[in-house]
Coordinates of C-alpha atoms in Angstrom, one line a residue:
M196 CA 36.5 63.9 -89.5
A197 CA 35.2 66.5 -92.0
T198 CA 37.3 69.6 -92.4
R199 CA 35.5 72.9 -91.4
Q200 CA 34.8 75.1 -94.4
K201 CA 36.8 78.3 -94.4
L202 CA 34.8 81.5 -93.9
M203 CA 35.3 85.0 -95.3
R204 CA 33.9 88.5 -95.3
A205 CA 31.8 89.3 -98.4
V206 CA 29.2 91.8 -99.4
R207 CA 25.8 90.1 -100.1
V208 CA 22.7 91.5 -101.8
F209 CA 19.5 89.7 -100.8
E210 CA 17.1 92.1 -102.5
F211 CA 17.4 94.7 -105.3
G212 CA 17.3 98.3 -104.2
G213 CA 19.5 101.3 -103.1
P214 CA 23.0 101.2 -101.7
E215 CA 21.6 100.1 -98.3
V216 CA 20.9 96.6 -99.7
L217 CA 24.6 95.9 -99.7
K218 CA 25.2 93.8 -96.6
L219 CA 28.7 93.0 -95.3
Q220 CA 28.6 89.5 -93.9
L221 CA 31.4 87.9 -91.9
D222 CA 30.6 84.2 -92.3
V223 CA 30.3 83.5 -96.0
A224 CA 31.8 80.2 -97.2
V225 CA 35.0 80.5 -99.2
P226 CA 34.3 79.0 -102.6
I227 CA 36.2 76.0 -103.9
P228 CA 37.6 76.1 -107.5
K229 CA 36.3 73.5 -109.9
D230 CA 37.6 72.6 -113.4
N231 CA 39.3 75.5 -115.2
Q232 CA 38.7 77.8 -112.2
V233 CA 41.0 79.6 -109.8
L234 CA 40.4 81.0 -106.3
I235 CA 41.9 84.5 -105.8
K236 CA 42.7 86.1 -102.4
V237 CA 41.4 89.6 -103.2
H238 CA 43.6 92.6 -102.3
A239 CA 41.5 95.2 -104.2
C240 CA 38.3 95.3 -106.2
G241 CA 37.2 97.9 -108.7
V242 CA 33.8 99.5 -108.4
N243 CA 32.0 100.1 -111.7
P244 CA 28.7 102.1 -112.4
V245 CA 27.1 99.0 -113.9
E246 CA 27.3 97.3 -110.5
T247 CA 25.0 100.0 -109.1
Y248 CA 22.5 99.4 -112.0
I249 CA 22.5 95.6 -111.4
R250 CA 22.1 96.1 -107.6
S251 CA 19.1 98.4 -108.1
G252 CA 17.3 95.8 -110.3
T253 CA 17.0 98.2 -113.2
Y254 CA 19.6 96.5 -115.4
S255 CA 18.7 94.1 -118.2
R256 CA 20.7 91.3 -116.6
K257 CA 19.6 90.3 -113.1
P258 CA 21.6 87.9 -111.1
L259 CA 19.9 85.3 -108.9
L260 CA 19.6 86.5 -105.3
P261 CA 21.5 86.5 -103.1
Y262 CA 24.7 87.5 -104.9
T263 CA 28.0 89.2 -104.3
P264 CA 28.7 92.2 -106.7
G265 CA 32.0 92.9 -108.4
S266 CA 34.1 91.6 -111.3
D267 CA 37.4 93.4 -111.4
V268 CA 39.7 92.0 -108.7
A269 CA 43.4 91.9 -108.2
G270 CA 45.2 89.7 -105.7
V271 CA 47.1 86.4 -105.4
I272 CA 46.1 82.9 -106.5
E273 CA 45.0 80.9 -103.4
A274 CA 44.0 77.6 -105.0
V275 CA 43.7 76.2 -108.5
G276 CA 41.1 73.8 -109.9
D277 CA 41.8 70.9 -112.3
N278 CA 43.0 71.9 -115.8
A279 CA 43.8 75.5 -114.7
S280 CA 47.5 74.8 -115.2
A281 CA 48.5 78.4 -116.4
F282 CA 48.5 79.5 -112.7
K283 CA 50.0 78.4 -109.4
K284 CA 49.4 79.4 -105.8
G285 CA 51.1 82.7 -105.1
D286 CA 50.8 84.2 -108.6
R287 CA 49.9 87.9 -108.7
V288 CA 46.8 88.3 -111.0
F289 CA 43.9 90.4 -112.0
T290 CA 40.5 89.5 -113.5
S291 CA 38.0 90.9 -116.0
S292 CA 35.2 88.8 -114.6
T293 CA 34.4 86.7 -111.5
I294 CA 32.1 83.8 -110.9
S295 CA 31.4 84.3 -107.2
G296 CA 31.7 88.2 -107.0
G297 CA 34.6 90.5 -106.2
Y298 CA 33.4 92.4 -103.1
A299 CA 34.8 89.6 -101.0
E300 CA 38.0 88.4 -99.4
Y301 CA 38.2 85.5 -101.9
A302 CA 36.8 85.3 -105.4
L303 CA 36.4 82.5 -107.9
A304 CA 37.1 83.1 -111.6
A305 CA 37.3 81.1 -114.8
D306 CA 40.9 80.8 -115.8
H307 CA 40.5 82.4 -119.2
T308 CA 39.4 85.7 -117.5
V309 CA 42.4 85.8 -115.2
Y310 CA 45.7 87.4 -116.2
K311 CA 49.2 87.8 -114.7
L312 CA 49.7 91.2 -113.1
P313 CA 53.1 92.6 -113.9
E314 CA 55.3 93.6 -110.9
K315 CA 55.3 97.3 -112.0
L316 CA 51.5 97.5 -111.3
D317 CA 50.2 97.3 -107.7
F318 CA 47.0 95.5 -106.7
K319 CA 44.9 98.7 -106.8
Q320 CA 46.0 99.3 -110.4
G321 CA 45.3 95.7 -111.2
A322 CA 41.7 96.1 -109.9
A323 CA 41.3 99.1 -112.2
I324 CA 42.0 97.2 -115.4
G325 CA 39.1 94.8 -116.0
I326 CA 35.9 96.5 -117.1
P327 CA 37.4 99.9 -117.8
Y328 CA 40.2 98.8 -120.2
F329 CA 38.4 95.9 -121.8
T330 CA 35.4 98.2 -122.5
A331 CA 37.5 101.1 -123.8
Y332 CA 39.4 98.6 -126.1
R333 CA 36.2 97.1 -127.4
A334 CA 34.7 100.5 -128.0
L335 CA 37.7 101.9 -129.9
I336 CA 39.1 98.9 -131.7
H337 CA 36.2 96.5 -132.2
S338 CA 33.2 98.8 -132.4
A339 CA 34.6 102.1 -133.8
R340 CA 37.3 100.4 -135.8
V341 CA 39.6 103.4 -135.3
K342 CA 42.4 104.2 -137.7
A343 CA 45.6 106.0 -136.8
G344 CA 45.3 109.7 -137.6
E345 CA 41.6 109.8 -136.8
S346 CA 40.2 112.1 -134.1
V347 CA 38.4 110.8 -131.0
L348 CA 36.5 112.7 -128.4
V349 CA 36.2 110.9 -125.0
H350 CA 33.0 112.5 -123.7
G351 CA 33.5 112.1 -119.9
A352 CA 37.2 111.3 -119.9
S353 CA 38.3 111.5 -116.2
G354 CA 36.7 108.3 -114.9
G355 CA 38.0 104.7 -115.2
V356 CA 36.8 103.9 -118.8
G357 CA 37.5 107.5 -120.0
L358 CA 41.1 107.5 -118.9
A359 CA 41.6 104.0 -120.3
A360 CA 40.1 105.2 -123.7
C361 CA 42.5 108.2 -123.7
Q362 CA 45.6 106.0 -123.1
I363 CA 44.6 103.4 -125.7
A364 CA 43.6 106.0 -128.3
R365 CA 46.9 107.9 -127.9
A366 CA 48.9 104.6 -128.1
Y367 CA 47.1 103.7 -131.3
G368 CA 47.9 107.0 -133.0
L369 CA 44.7 109.0 -132.7
K370 CA 44.2 112.7 -132.1
V371 CA 42.6 112.6 -128.6
L372 CA 40.2 115.1 -127.2
G373 CA 38.6 114.7 -123.8
T374 CA 36.1 116.4 -121.5
A375 CA 36.0 116.6 -117.7
G376 CA 34.0 118.5 -115.2
T377 CA 36.6 119.6 -112.7
E378 CA 40.0 121.2 -112.9
E379 CA 41.7 118.2 -111.4
G380 CA 39.9 115.9 -113.9
Q381 CA 41.0 118.0 -116.8
K382 CA 44.6 117.9 -115.6
V383 CA 44.5 114.1 -115.2
V384 CA 43.0 113.7 -118.7
L385 CA 45.8 115.7 -120.3
Q386 CA 48.4 113.6 -118.3
N387 CA 46.9 110.4 -119.7
G388 CA 47.0 110.8 -123.5
A389 CA 44.6 113.6 -124.4
H390 CA 46.0 116.4 -126.7
E391 CA 43.3 118.8 -125.6
V392 CA 40.6 118.9 -122.8
F393 CA 37.4 120.8 -122.4
N394 CA 35.2 121.5 -119.4
H395 CA 31.8 119.9 -120.0
R396 CA 30.3 122.0 -117.2
E397 CA 30.9 125.2 -119.2
V398 CA 27.7 126.3 -121.1
N399 CA 29.5 126.8 -124.5
Y400 CA 32.0 123.9 -124.4
I401 CA 30.5 122.3 -127.5
D402 CA 31.1 125.5 -129.5
K403 CA 34.7 125.4 -128.2
I404 CA 35.1 121.9 -129.4
K405 CA 33.6 122.8 -132.8
T406 CA 36.1 125.7 -133.1
Y407 CA 39.0 123.5 -132.2
V408 CA 38.3 120.7 -134.7
G409 CA 37.1 122.9 -137.5
E410 CA 34.6 122.0 -140.3
K411 CA 35.7 118.4 -140.6
G412 CA 34.3 117.4 -137.2
I413 CA 35.2 114.4 -135.0
D414 CA 35.6 110.9 -136.4
V415 CA 34.8 109.0 -133.2
I416 CA 33.1 109.9 -129.9
I417 CA 33.3 107.6 -126.9
E418 CA 30.2 108.6 -124.9
M419 CA 29.9 108.0 -121.2
L420 CA 26.5 109.7 -120.6
A421 CA 24.4 109.3 -123.7
N422 CA 21.1 110.4 -122.1
V423 CA 22.7 113.9 -121.7
N424 CA 25.1 114.2 -124.6
L425 CA 23.9 112.1 -127.6
S426 CA 22.2 114.9 -129.4
K427 CA 25.3 117.2 -129.0
D428 CA 27.5 114.4 -130.2
L429 CA 25.7 114.0 -133.5
S430 CA 26.3 117.7 -134.2
L431 CA 30.1 117.2 -133.7
L432 CA 30.6 114.2 -135.9
S433 CA 32.5 114.1 -139.2
Q434 CA 31.1 112.6 -142.4
G435 CA 30.8 108.9 -141.6
G436 CA 31.6 109.6 -137.9
R437 CA 30.6 107.1 -135.1
V438 CA 29.3 107.6 -131.6
I439 CA 30.1 104.6 -129.4
V440 CA 27.7 104.5 -126.4
V441 CA 29.5 103.2 -123.4
G442 CA 27.3 104.7 -120.6
N443 CA 23.7 105.8 -120.3
R444 CA 21.3 106.6 -117.5
G445 CA 18.0 107.5 -119.1
T446 CA 16.3 108.5 -122.4
I447 CA 17.0 111.4 -124.8
E448 CA 15.4 112.9 -127.9
I449 CA 17.5 113.1 -131.0
N450 CA 16.9 114.2 -134.6
P451 CA 17.7 111.2 -136.9
R452 CA 18.3 113.7 -139.7
D453 CA 21.6 114.5 -138.0
I454 CA 22.6 110.9 -138.7
M455 CA 21.3 110.8 -142.3
I456 CA 23.1 114.0 -143.5
K457 CA 26.5 112.7 -142.3
E458 CA 25.8 109.0 -142.8
S459 CA 27.0 108.6 -139.2
S460 CA 26.4 105.7 -136.8
I461 CA 25.4 105.2 -133.2
I462 CA 26.9 102.0 -131.8
G463 CA 26.3 100.5 -128.4
V464 CA 29.0 98.5 -126.4
T465 CA 28.7 95.9 -123.7
L466 CA 31.2 93.5 -122.3
F467 CA 28.5 90.9 -121.8
A468 CA 28.5 90.2 -125.5
I469 CA 32.3 89.5 -125.6
T470 CA 33.5 86.0 -126.7
K471 CA 36.3 84.0 -125.1
E472 CA 38.5 84.6 -128.2
E473 CA 37.8 88.4 -128.0
F474 CA 38.8 88.4 -124.3
Q475 CA 42.1 86.8 -125.2
Q476 CA 42.7 89.2 -128.1
Y477 CA 42.0 92.3 -126.0
A478 CA 44.1 90.9 -123.1
A479 CA 47.1 90.4 -125.4
A480 CA 46.9 94.0 -126.5
L481 CA 46.4 95.3 -123.0
Q482 CA 49.3 93.1 -121.7
A483 CA 51.5 94.7 -124.3
G484 CA 50.4 98.1 -123.0
M485 CA 51.4 97.2 -119.5
E486 CA 54.8 95.9 -120.6
I487 CA 55.5 99.0 -122.8
G488 CA 54.1 101.3 -120.2
W489 CA 51.2 103.2 -121.8
L490 CA 48.6 101.2 -119.8
K491 CA 48.8 102.8 -116.4
P492 CA 45.5 102.9 -114.4
V493 CA 44.8 106.1 -112.4
I494 CA 43.4 105.3 -109.0
G495 CA 40.6 107.6 -107.6
S496 CA 38.7 107.3 -104.4
Q497 CA 39.4 104.2 -102.2
Y498 CA 37.0 102.6 -99.7
P499 CA 37.3 99.7 -97.2
L500 CA 34.8 96.9 -97.7
E501 CA 32.7 98.3 -94.7
K502 CA 32.0 101.5 -96.7
V503 CA 30.8 99.8 -99.9
A504 CA 27.3 101.5 -99.7
Q505 CA 29.0 104.9 -99.6
A506 CA 31.1 103.9 -102.6
H507 CA 27.9 103.0 -104.6
E508 CA 26.3 106.3 -103.6
N509 CA 29.4 108.3 -104.6
I510 CA 30.1 106.7 -108.0
I511 CA 26.6 107.8 -109.2
H512 CA 26.0 111.0 -107.2
G513 CA 29.6 112.2 -106.7
S514 CA 30.7 115.5 -108.3
G515 CA 32.7 114.0 -111.1
A516 CA 35.1 111.1 -111.0
T517 CA 38.9 111.4 -111.3
G518 CA 40.4 107.9 -111.8
K519 CA 39.1 104.5 -110.8
M520 CA 37.1 103.8 -107.6
I521 CA 38.5 100.9 -105.6
L522 CA 37.5 98.8 -102.6
L523 CA 40.4 97.7 -100.5
L524 CA 40.5 94.4 -98.6

């Protein structure tokens, strides 16, 4: 007699569009791990802005419909496929990518994108590591090639990627400046590695940053909203400075002369370009951060799976993020 396939709750997207296309279904088949795959019982899943762009159909990468969004999950290994011998049932883990989607009670992941979650971090923190910390690490270490002693401005520092960038930059010996749009956000940025913070809702905050850093300017800017800030960023850079574009929601006009005079660079970052070897390299650095204690995700707003549409609405149209948005299962 055939065994009945186990069912789970999962969010499914059948058409691209607004948050209302996120449909919670109660009868989705639990996936079965194949070679080099593991099945994770999800306790928490991170919500990232990129997931809203993919859902709306405006992103360069479009998944085949229907699909389940989400990549950053934390939970417990439920089942292990062949050749995934690094894990066993019951292990506490987090991922930087999933195969079947993270907004679900169970998620399938390739074993090389799954990592042990230290006991000192809870599942919510585990779900806040993936995209934010791997992106921040890639931006700073791989793309900007930062050196200890350099200055970095995290432009939009109070969200998931911003706080990760502050923690990593401080641990690697940089002079860290951040911006945030709320008093709470500014406080959290200072508590997580920034030496100084500025309010990007103030009209003259760019002048304040210029006064603070002096004539030399800033060596590296990690930019979360390039369509608003890129032109300002170019005016802040030092000779040979680099702007690393992590987030963008539209177009902007810039004057290329600003780049010529300072021989500065604008570099884009995406995790979709990352190799298996790079994943392992970044994971080793981040694992060390967890052990030593400088990697400590800050959790922001939390939503049950039923409120996923609200989460997608708020991550884009909210009044300024503080910490990492999480779905709880």
